[in-house]
XYZ file of C-alpha atoms in Angstrom:
692
model
C -30.188 10.760 30.087
C -29.168 13.543 32.496
C -26.480 11.282 33.902
C -25.068 10.649 30.445
C -25.156 14.390 29.638
C -23.232 15.203 32.808
C -20.721 12.466 31.981
C -20.144 13.919 28.510
C -19.640 17.437 29.888
C -17.259 16.144 32.528
C -15.149 14.289 30.003
C -14.971 17.416 27.878
C -13.445 19.508 30.630
C -11.108 16.738 31.779
C -9.616 16.348 28.288
C -9.296 20.008 27.236
C -5.710 20.429 28.410
C -4.538 17.153 26.917
C -5.999 17.814 23.481
C -4.869 21.425 23.264
C -1.376 20.116 22.601
C -2.414 17.089 20.531
C -4.376 19.161 18.057
C -1.328 21.295 17.330
C 1.013 18.389 16.661
C 2.634 18.011 13.292
C 0.690 15.761 10.945
C 3.829 13.747 10.162
C 4.163 12.404 13.696
C 2.866 8.989 12.647
C 5.621 8.470 10.064
C 7.219 5.529 11.921
C 3.955 3.562 11.853
C 3.502 4.269 8.137
C 7.066 3.165 7.411
C 6.489 -0.129 9.217
C 3.397 -0.810 7.115
C 5.389 -0.540 3.885
C 8.362 -2.511 5.241
C 6.047 -5.309 6.351
C 4.488 -5.453 2.898
C 7.907 -5.659 1.263
C 9.107 -8.366 3.649
C 6.009 -10.428 2.893
C 6.768 -10.002 -0.828
C 3.383 -8.410 -1.371
C 2.582 -6.180 -4.303
C 4.233 -3.035 -3.010
C 5.298 -0.866 -5.910
C 7.737 1.743 -4.740
C 6.527 4.921 -6.324
C 3.302 6.760 -5.613
C 2.443 6.490 -1.917
C -1.346 6.168 -1.735
C -1.470 6.367 2.065
C 0.719 9.479 2.289
C -1.273 11.248 -0.404
C -4.592 10.410 1.251
C -3.388 11.594 4.655
C -1.996 14.806 3.181
C -5.413 15.538 1.665
C -7.258 14.798 4.914
C -4.819 17.050 6.783
C -5.797 19.937 4.500
C -9.481 18.938 4.557
C -10.241 17.059 7.800
C -13.091 14.554 7.897
C -16.192 15.878 9.624
C -16.896 13.141 12.166
C -20.394 14.561 12.721
C -21.585 14.239 9.120
C -19.337 11.702 7.360
C -21.000 8.434 6.401
C -19.394 4.998 6.427
C -18.025 5.331 2.888
C -16.291 8.639 3.677
C -14.826 7.275 6.911
C -13.543 4.131 5.174
C -11.546 6.325 2.777
C -9.251 7.393 5.652
C -6.501 4.747 6.034
C -6.165 5.370 9.795
C -9.791 4.584 10.668
C -10.434 0.890 11.210
C -13.814 -0.743 10.809
C -14.307 -1.100 14.585
C -13.615 2.582 15.193
C -15.992 3.557 12.376
C -18.825 1.397 13.730
C -18.306 2.717 17.259
C -18.384 6.316 16.036
C -21.593 5.762 14.052
C -23.287 4.026 16.970
C -22.223 6.818 19.308
C -23.702 9.430 16.948
C -26.954 7.491 16.670
C -27.246 7.314 20.452
C -26.096 10.784 21.532
C -26.299 12.883 18.377
C -23.539 15.079 17.011
C -20.392 15.722 18.993
C -20.410 19.159 20.601
C -16.598 19.371 20.588
C -13.698 17.532 18.999
C -12.528 16.767 22.534
C -15.550 14.506 22.947
C -13.850 11.821 20.848
C -12.503 10.421 24.098
C -16.064 9.568 25.120
C -16.506 7.080 22.274
C -16.156 3.509 23.574
C -12.816 1.838 22.768
C -11.318 5.009 21.240
C -8.051 5.044 23.167
C -5.784 8.029 23.743
C -3.086 6.791 21.333
C -5.588 6.259 18.539
C -7.171 9.699 19.037
C -3.725 11.327 18.908
C -3.107 9.684 15.554
C -6.364 10.700 13.885
C -6.848 14.128 15.476
C -5.017 16.116 12.743
C -7.330 14.576 10.129
C -10.714 15.140 11.799
C -13.017 18.038 12.589
C -16.588 18.791 13.683
C -16.816 22.110 11.878
C -19.828 22.523 9.651
C -19.170 22.702 5.945
C -21.120 23.462 2.832
C -23.888 21.130 1.804
C -22.919 18.181 -0.328
C -25.219 19.161 -3.159
C -23.172 22.104 -4.334
C -23.670 23.375 -7.853
C -21.479 22.257 -10.712
C -19.707 25.622 -11.015
C -18.636 25.529 -7.373
C -17.309 21.990 -7.698
C -15.317 22.845 -10.791
C -13.731 26.036 -9.472
C -13.483 25.875 -5.683
C -11.177 22.913 -5.194
C -7.499 22.142 -4.771
C -5.024 21.776 -7.619
C -1.828 19.796 -7.309
C 0.898 19.489 -9.915
C 3.839 17.100 -9.500
C 6.805 16.968 -11.876
C 9.591 14.522 -11.063
C 12.668 13.256 -12.846
C 15.433 10.914 -11.730
C 18.454 9.188 -13.211
C 21.203 6.740 -12.329
C 24.400 8.380 -13.686
C 26.357 5.103 -13.867
C 25.592 3.440 -17.201
C 24.456 -0.161 -16.962
C 25.140 -2.799 -19.600
C 21.767 -2.236 -21.272
C 22.761 1.300 -22.298
C 26.272 0.422 -23.474
C 25.275 -2.168 -26.075
C 25.150 -0.608 -29.559
C 24.471 -3.712 -31.633
C 20.777 -3.772 -32.617
C 20.868 -7.562 -32.906
C 21.399 -7.812 -29.142
C 18.886 -7.101 -26.430
C 19.468 -3.581 -25.121
C 17.684 -0.551 -23.673
C 16.336 1.593 -26.503
C 15.828 4.802 -24.512
C 17.716 7.117 -22.179
C 18.295 6.404 -18.459
C 16.199 9.453 -17.503
C 12.938 8.697 -15.678
C 10.169 11.321 -15.906
C 6.824 11.564 -14.106
C 4.115 14.233 -14.468
C 0.863 14.374 -12.522
C -1.993 16.850 -12.249
C -4.960 16.376 -9.928
C -7.937 18.560 -9.059
C -9.988 17.754 -5.942
C -13.057 19.446 -4.523
C -13.846 18.302 -0.979
C -13.685 14.627 -1.889
C -16.774 15.183 -4.081
C -15.121 15.784 -7.431
C -11.729 14.707 -8.680
C -10.080 14.641 -12.069
C -6.560 14.646 -13.437
C -3.940 12.796 -15.402
C -0.568 11.098 -15.242
C 2.229 10.775 -17.801
C 5.315 8.658 -17.163
C 8.467 7.382 -18.826
C 10.614 4.752 -17.083
C 14.381 4.617 -17.342
C 15.425 2.898 -20.556
C 12.182 3.616 -22.403
C 12.295 5.655 -25.627
C 10.805 9.156 -25.702
C 9.693 10.975 -28.886
C 11.537 8.393 -30.966
C 10.697 5.122 -32.671
C 7.442 3.614 -31.468
C 7.125 6.273 -28.743
C 6.833 9.197 -31.135
C 3.794 10.295 -29.130
C 5.975 11.017 -26.132
C 5.540 9.280 -22.775
C 5.277 5.529 -22.476
C 2.236 5.633 -20.164
C -0.726 7.987 -19.959
C -3.591 7.889 -17.491
C -6.706 10.031 -16.968
C -9.409 9.902 -14.317
C -12.680 11.688 -13.596
C -14.441 10.848 -10.346
C -17.693 12.269 -8.956
C -19.159 11.532 -5.528
C -22.530 12.252 -3.908
C -24.679 13.803 -6.587
C -28.241 12.771 -5.822
C -28.628 9.015 -5.967
C -25.232 8.816 -7.686
C -22.848 7.846 -4.902
C -19.849 7.470 -7.207
C -19.169 7.909 -10.913
C -15.803 6.980 -12.443
C -14.650 7.642 -15.985
C -11.230 6.780 -17.326
C -8.939 4.944 -14.908
C -10.209 3.684 -11.556
C -9.791 0.818 -9.099
C -12.352 -1.647 -7.768
C -12.203 -3.139 -4.275
C -14.654 -5.906 -3.437
C -15.132 -7.712 -0.140
C -11.957 -9.192 1.315
C -10.043 -9.334 -1.963
C -10.808 -12.897 -3.038
C -12.271 -11.730 -6.357
C -10.978 -8.227 -7.026
C -8.969 -5.767 -4.922
C -6.804 -3.084 -6.532
C -6.191 -0.700 -3.649
C -3.735 -0.964 -0.783
C -4.166 -4.036 1.380
C -2.283 -4.392 4.660
C -0.744 -7.735 5.482
C 0.725 -9.462 8.484
C 2.737 -7.379 10.882
C 0.715 -4.162 10.640
C -2.069 -2.988 12.899
C -4.283 -5.947 13.752
C -7.535 -4.378 12.459
C -5.740 -4.112 9.111
C -6.344 -7.838 8.695
C -9.701 -6.781 7.310
C -9.728 -5.264 3.830
C -11.444 -1.875 4.002
C -12.000 0.640 1.211
C -14.738 2.256 -0.872
C -15.682 -0.026 -3.771
C -14.674 2.561 -6.384
C -11.653 4.858 -6.189
C -9.974 7.085 -8.787
C -6.635 5.816 -10.073
C -3.814 8.339 -10.340
C -0.606 6.327 -9.978
C 2.108 5.366 -12.444
C 1.654 1.593 -12.163
C 0.601 0.200 -15.528
C -1.098 -3.045 -14.505
C -3.485 -3.126 -11.549
C -6.354 -0.792 -12.486
C -9.500 -0.597 -14.627
C -10.010 1.621 -17.670
C -13.561 2.431 -18.675
C -16.593 3.510 -16.643
C -18.147 2.659 -13.277
C -21.217 3.825 -11.371
C -22.571 3.392 -7.844
C -26.229 4.202 -7.164
C -27.533 4.284 -3.619
C -30.687 4.948 -1.647
C -31.779 4.056 1.887
C -28.942 1.658 2.612
C -28.956 0.025 -0.821
C -25.970 0.410 -3.128
C -25.632 -0.930 -6.661
C -22.207 -0.744 -8.332
C -21.573 -1.657 -11.959
C -18.336 -1.273 -13.898
C -16.977 -2.027 -17.339
C -13.332 -1.920 -18.405
C -11.518 -2.393 -21.714
C -7.767 -2.314 -21.308
C -4.762 -3.289 -23.369
C -2.250 -5.472 -21.535
C 1.354 -6.541 -22.089
C 1.518 -10.245 -22.880
C 3.886 -12.818 -24.329
C 2.117 -14.749 -27.087
C 2.913 -18.128 -28.596
C 1.507 -18.656 -32.095
C 3.427 -21.834 -32.979
C 1.093 -24.382 -31.400
C -1.798 -24.143 -33.813
C -3.287 -20.935 -32.416
C -2.409 -17.721 -30.602
C -2.177 -18.230 -26.830
C -0.991 -15.989 -23.982
C 1.867 -17.673 -22.139
C 2.565 -14.888 -19.631
C 1.474 -11.366 -18.703
C 3.983 -8.624 -17.963
C 2.893 -6.585 -14.948
C 6.089 -4.525 -14.545
C 5.108 -1.795 -17.022
C 8.627 -1.690 -18.479
C 9.011 -1.173 -22.240
C 12.753 -0.770 -22.657
C 13.950 -3.581 -24.906
C 12.669 -4.586 -28.329
C 10.970 -7.639 -26.845
C 9.210 -5.589 -24.130
C 8.107 -3.029 -26.732
C 6.852 -5.782 -29.018
C 4.684 -7.220 -26.217
C 3.344 -3.805 -25.157
C -0.454 -3.551 -25.346
C -0.564 -6.620 -27.546
C -3.700 -8.146 -26.035
C -7.009 -6.894 -24.682
C -8.626 -7.551 -21.300
C -12.324 -6.862 -20.860
C -13.718 -6.793 -17.325
C -17.379 -6.538 -16.375
C -18.695 -6.545 -12.826
C -21.574 -5.707 -10.549
C -22.102 -5.589 -6.790
C -25.357 -5.184 -4.860
C -24.875 -4.129 -1.254
C -27.226 -3.570 1.665
C -25.747 -1.527 4.487
C -27.374 -1.298 7.913
C -26.512 0.361 11.198
C -24.507 -2.629 12.411
C -23.348 -4.346 9.263
C -23.540 -4.933 5.550
C -24.217 -7.753 3.091
C -23.161 -7.744 -0.565
C -23.357 -9.985 -3.624
C -20.773 -9.653 -6.397
C -20.165 -10.918 -9.928
C -17.046 -10.264 -12.039
C -15.965 -11.574 -15.451
C -12.494 -11.258 -17.015
C -12.276 -11.978 -20.746
C -8.954 -12.027 -22.645
C -8.590 -11.537 -26.389
C -6.653 -14.821 -26.558
C -6.710 -17.901 -24.317
C -4.145 -18.198 -21.537
C -1.944 -21.274 -21.471
C 0.888 -21.540 -18.948
C 3.996 -23.633 -19.455
C 3.465 -27.355 -18.934
C 5.154 -27.535 -15.547
C 3.534 -29.649 -12.790
C 2.984 -26.610 -10.566
C 1.016 -24.981 -13.417
C -1.471 -27.829 -13.641
C -4.202 -25.792 -11.910
C -3.137 -22.325 -13.100
C -5.362 -19.989 -15.083
C -6.034 -21.561 -18.457
C -8.653 -20.338 -20.880
C -10.024 -17.086 -22.187
C -12.872 -16.201 -19.828
C -12.932 -16.376 -16.022
C -16.103 -15.736 -14.037
C -16.267 -15.052 -10.294
C -19.291 -14.809 -8.023
C -19.343 -14.229 -4.300
C -20.841 -12.721 -1.228
C -19.200 -10.672 1.511
C -20.495 -9.529 4.868
C -19.621 -7.734 8.069
C -21.489 -7.239 11.339
C -20.695 -5.444 14.586
C -22.179 -6.471 17.916
C -20.952 -4.220 20.725
C -17.160 -4.668 20.725
C -17.071 -7.638 18.331
C -16.856 -7.328 14.556
C -17.222 -10.331 12.253
C -16.478 -10.211 8.534
C -15.820 -12.478 5.613
C -16.182 -13.341 1.968
C -17.081 -16.471 -0.014
C -16.201 -16.735 -3.698
C -16.523 -19.252 -6.487
C -14.562 -19.306 -9.755
C -16.062 -20.610 -12.999
C -18.794 -22.317 -10.990
C -16.392 -24.874 -9.475
C -13.466 -23.639 -7.403
C -14.194 -22.181 -3.970
C -12.423 -19.723 -1.679
C -13.343 -18.192 1.666
C -12.042 -15.708 4.225
C -13.676 -15.281 7.630
C -12.454 -13.092 10.454
C -13.254 -11.788 13.905
C -12.056 -8.514 15.450
C -12.520 -7.990 19.178
C -11.933 -4.725 20.987
C -11.663 -6.001 24.544
C -11.241 -2.456 25.863
C -9.439 0.745 24.899
C -6.106 -0.972 25.465
C -6.572 -4.483 24.074
C -7.522 -5.772 20.618
C -7.522 -9.264 19.155
C -8.067 -10.742 15.704
C -8.791 -14.241 14.393
C -8.838 -15.000 10.678
C -9.229 -18.218 8.690
C -8.828 -18.512 4.937
C -9.132 -21.304 2.406
C -8.746 -21.353 -1.376
C -8.727 -24.510 -3.473
C -5.687 -25.539 -5.489
C -7.460 -24.613 -8.733
C -8.787 -21.257 -7.462
C -6.901 -18.268 -8.848
C -7.661 -14.538 -8.920
C -5.040 -12.574 -10.856
C -6.492 -9.250 -9.669
C -7.346 -10.289 -6.120
C -5.431 -9.295 -3.007
C -6.758 -11.105 0.051
C -5.109 -11.641 3.427
C -3.058 -14.632 2.286
C 0.531 -15.829 2.313
C 0.542 -16.119 -1.471
C 0.662 -12.915 -3.467
C -2.635 -13.825 -5.135
C -5.512 -15.808 -3.588
C -5.372 -19.506 -4.402
C -3.863 -22.853 -3.380
C -3.793 -22.007 0.322
C -5.449 -22.487 3.676
C -4.412 -20.952 6.953
C -5.271 -19.605 10.396
C -4.021 -16.259 11.678
C -4.428 -14.865 15.188
C -3.001 -11.766 16.838
C -3.328 -9.543 19.877
C -2.313 -6.005 20.799
C -2.157 -4.755 24.360
C -1.315 -1.292 25.688
C -0.687 -1.577 29.467
C -0.303 2.203 29.662
C 0.123 5.179 27.343
C 3.849 4.537 26.927
C 3.946 0.803 26.189
C 2.294 -1.385 23.584
C 2.851 -5.083 22.959
C 1.597 -7.041 19.974
C 2.044 -10.553 18.692
C 0.679 -12.715 15.920
C 0.912 -16.308 14.748
C 0.069 -17.603 11.281
C -0.008 -21.261 10.211
C -0.631 -22.037 6.539
C -0.781 -24.941 4.104
C -0.420 -25.159 0.315
C -2.362 -28.205 -0.975
C -0.656 -28.235 -4.388
C 2.818 -27.630 -5.830
C 4.319 -24.157 -6.228
C 7.240 -22.668 -8.106
C 10.394 -24.243 -6.609
C 8.222 -26.382 -4.308
C 7.641 -29.837 -5.779
C 5.168 -31.118 -3.195
C 2.280 -29.908 -1.008
C 3.824 -27.935 1.825
C 3.281 -26.180 5.136
C 4.579 -23.020 6.749
C 4.354 -20.870 9.843
C 5.156 -17.339 10.907
C 5.016 -15.482 14.179
C 6.109 -12.109 15.484
C 6.536 -10.324 18.799
C 6.618 -6.526 18.821
C 7.270 -4.205 21.772
C 6.918 -0.431 21.447
C 7.971 1.990 24.176
C 7.256 5.719 24.114
C 8.302 7.222 27.455
C 7.501 10.760 26.323
C 6.221 12.646 23.303
C 9.723 13.049 21.890
C 11.099 9.534 22.296
C 9.972 6.285 20.721
C 11.609 2.895 20.333
C 10.586 -0.599 19.422
C 11.970 -4.116 19.334
C 10.683 -6.716 16.890
C 11.374 -10.435 16.647
C 10.067 -12.312 13.626
C 10.252 -15.982 12.639
C 9.107 -17.517 9.375
C 9.496 -20.977 7.892
C 8.345 -21.942 4.381
C 9.161 -25.094 2.460
C 11.293 -25.030 -0.669
C 13.121 -27.528 -2.879
C 16.474 -28.604 -1.479
C 18.813 -29.478 -4.341
C 20.803 -32.691 -3.953
C 23.396 -33.600 -6.621
C 23.102 -37.275 -5.656
C 19.335 -37.520 -6.046
C 17.044 -37.196 -9.072
C 14.278 -35.756 -6.867
C 14.637 -32.551 -4.857
C 13.499 -32.908 -1.270
C 11.056 -30.275 -0.004
C 12.173 -28.976 3.396
C 11.203 -25.995 5.582
C 13.640 -23.083 5.535
C 13.574 -20.942 8.703
C 14.261 -17.197 8.650
C 14.696 -15.252 11.898
C 14.900 -11.497 12.218
C 15.535 -9.153 15.158
C 15.242 -5.381 14.851
C 15.797 -2.520 17.289
C 14.629 0.949 16.244
C 14.764 4.209 18.204
C 13.713 7.790 17.465
C 14.485 10.909 19.492
C 13.147 14.408 18.834
C 16.044 16.471 20.129
C 14.233 19.747 19.425
C 11.229 20.999 17.506
C 13.411 21.118 14.399
C 15.760 18.140 14.768
C 15.090 14.396 15.085
C 17.502 11.482 15.045
C 16.609 7.842 14.348
C 18.716 4.735 14.500
C 18.203 1.052 13.738
C 20.095 -2.195 14.210
C 18.861 -5.384 12.572
C 20.096 -8.918 12.060
C 18.669 -11.797 10.042
C 19.462 -15.523 10.023
C 18.446 -17.501 6.938
C 18.274 -21.300 7.236
C 20.070 -21.105 10.581
C 22.497 -23.979 11.258
C 21.521 -25.727 8.016
C 23.085 -26.214 4.584
C 23.063 -22.904 2.698
C 22.955 -20.813 5.878
C 23.210 -17.021 5.476
C 23.361 -14.116 7.896
C 22.878 -10.408 7.436
C 23.225 -7.275 9.560
C 22.152 -3.669 9.087
C 22.926 -0.472 10.977
C 21.434 2.849 9.919
C 20.989 6.350 11.280
C 18.687 9.144 10.091
C 19.201 12.841 10.796
C 16.007 14.815 10.183
C 15.893 18.601 10.098
C 12.279 19.740 9.908
C 13.402 23.262 9.163
C 16.581 25.288 8.846
C 17.181 28.721 7.384
C 13.883 30.123 6.109
C 11.884 27.491 4.218
C 14.315 24.585 4.048
C 14.087 21.099 5.520
C 16.420 18.131 5.095
C 17.133 14.574 6.110
C 20.221 12.425 5.766
C 20.733 8.668 6.166
C 23.794 6.483 6.341
C 23.359 2.698 6.389
C 25.950 -0.054 6.773
C 24.930 -3.551 5.689
C 26.647 -6.904 5.400
C 24.723 -9.952 4.171
C 26.012 -13.256 2.859
C 23.561 -13.368 -0.042
C 20.188 -12.348 -1.423
C 18.312 -14.736 0.871
C 19.525 -12.756 3.901
C 18.495 -9.409 2.413
C 17.088 -6.650 4.604
C 14.458 -3.998 3.907
C 14.410 -0.379 5.047
C 11.931 2.381 4.262
C 13.665 5.403 2.754
C 12.563 9.029 2.944
C 11.806 10.369 -0.488
C 10.023 13.182 -2.286
C 6.520 14.083 -1.043
C 3.835 11.516 -2.019
C 6.543 9.149 -3.222
C 7.709 6.023 -1.427
C 10.883 3.978 -1.598
C 12.011 0.717 -0.022
C 15.715 -0.061 0.078
C 16.528 -3.743 -0.540
C 19.981 -4.291 0.978
C 22.197 -7.307 0.361
C 25.889 -7.869 -0.139
C 28.383 -5.717 1.754
C 28.533 -1.955 1.567
C 27.257 1.511 2.484
C 24.069 3.250 1.400
C 23.535 6.925 2.066
C 21.238 9.653 0.811
C 20.423 13.309 1.319
C 16.990 14.901 0.853
C 16.609 18.688 0.580
C 13.198 20.329 0.485
C 12.394 24.023 0.048
C 8.961 25.592 0.312
C 8.257 28.031 -2.488
C 5.593 30.476 -3.603
C 4.825 31.080 -7.269
C 2.456 33.271 -9.237
C 0.440 31.402 -11.891
C -1.889 33.531 -14.027
C -2.108 36.074 -11.231
C -2.923 33.446 -8.578
C -0.489 32.877 -5.739
C 0.341 29.186 -5.269
C 2.518 27.399 -2.731
C 4.653 24.340 -3.275
C 8.080 22.891 -2.764
C 11.176 21.792 -4.618
C 12.656 18.495 -3.502
C 16.120 17.173 -4.379
C 17.425 13.720 -3.468
C 20.895 12.268 -3.950
C 21.435 8.582 -3.142
C 24.481 6.368 -3.481
C 25.383 2.781 -2.614
C 28.962 1.550 -2.499
C 29.711 -2.174 -2.484
C 32.731 -4.299 -1.711
C 32.596 -5.882 -5.172
C 33.664 -4.918 -8.720
C 30.273 -5.494 -10.399
C 26.759 -4.471 -9.320
C 23.604 -6.147 -10.604
C 23.194 -8.626 -13.429
C 21.958 -8.867 -17.001
C 21.179 -5.554 -18.689
C 21.255 -3.822 -15.270
C 24.868 -4.841 -14.631
C 27.137 -1.917 -13.694
C 30.922 -2.224 -13.875
C 32.205 -0.664 -10.683
C 31.456 -0.590 -6.999
C 29.090 2.397 -6.900
C 25.510 3.015 -7.912
C 23.920 6.452 -7.494
C 20.621 8.176 -8.153
C 19.728 11.829 -8.508
C 16.088 12.938 -8.227
C 14.327 16.313 -8.502
C 10.632 16.943 -7.838
C 8.497 20.068 -8.072
C 5.114 20.255 -6.307
C 2.654 23.090 -6.844
C -0.432 23.149 -4.594
């Protein structure tokens, strides 16, 4: 024991100088990694809704209120998107063995916590003592943080949907102005409540069927750690179970991100405060816990947008609209037309090294679902009620973490995900993951680590490794092989696919970072042949190479540049190529309280199949992904000014953010359908006010 004490003291003194600088770094230093996460999700066609950025908002909160690594339990640590399950287990085991950390610098003593990882999480952690969790109600209601966000945006060029005046034709019934309002109160992650109101472009406001104002309203109340009540949710909330085979409504990382992100990780219940109108619960939920046992129960009654067919002898749901748009008469007619009732329960036992849980969820629609009679829909969701049961587990043994989930749908169809995370040392990590879901398994509100957007009709094996030879270089690679046992949309036969990626990151100093990424993906699709009655199913390869560099020229100025090229169906019929060059100029501050960033991007692709994705800087807590295809320029300017206002005698800080974006194309028409714009330019103007 004396030897270990001396070792801890020695490590403290050896790391003091290094961490003195790291602790003072700006909390936005990890922006490049966050951008890659969102770009990877978009490239994999996952459910990434550009809009409210859950990760950015969570990290901003933890920067203002760092996690106490001496007192936080597993649920609190899982709420931080930067902490992986292996790091959490290693921290908890270290605390059990040695007690509380005597200094934040002692993080380096935790096994497998490397220098790069500690740099990333340091701005969001602390060991400072805080008030007890069982604070009185008055303190919780009055001593927290308030945040108010008001945002509006508009495309000044009128699209075809706004120019049509004939009511007999499909057209947009509202103005092109988009408006978003959000208020949220948070007290030390123990109490949270607030609301959201939103109107999309083209939706009516204070007229017609929207005489009540905004198209979408949301309210949430969320209480944590009050006696045996671990979590209480009223209003809108999300549920995240296991590995997403049954139900997962939070953010889920996919292929191409950090390897530990292959495991789904989140508290079971979370408050919902975004503008998306589809993937959440509305009702009540409760988690009770004592001595490692946790019981979660939730009930939701929510209206959904659905297309209904009443001509076949009874009312049936033919499709569900998840976009949240209510602009045309048809979209307005289908708004909130049907009801979805969801009931669920999970019993979980958590130990020092792992956890085991049993779950049950039932979705019941007000009318039966019946998809179109296409062959690929033979095993789709059909019926009114869908019941899921499953078990999920995880266990950590030294530097190895195993996890998984088994699920069954309607007592017949099976699905499974099993994975293994290995932290070889502080510089090397590996992951192995296998998944399988029968052709008739389907979970409309699941989000597992799969190639398909939703779990079902898939089996596959994924493996990856990350190695950091030294503090300046990291190398990662993954390979994924998958199989679809039944038909899919535009795939008229069982098919196979594969994907692999090689990623090299080089950071020679604290102000310079660059990476090179090569990605290959091949999925089968119907190949049309005018001389054959049957379309042949063939693999279509897509290759992508990207070079990205960032240089901090001074404490106030950073420049980034990227070059990227993509080959679609290389050297085959229907071949396409695309290239992208972009440069960002980032001014962290100029004049008194101003900051700005500017981007110019040049792109040239031969079609939509060779499209390219690029994360775009936007207003605080808001995300945007540029989808670039065709030939043209895309440029934007963001201006941000910190302000101070007096509200009812209380001084509040905040900022005003203005964004102007424009794309110019080498073509006379942009878009199609009701979004068609006559001309070669499309712009957007956005203003956001934040009060903290």
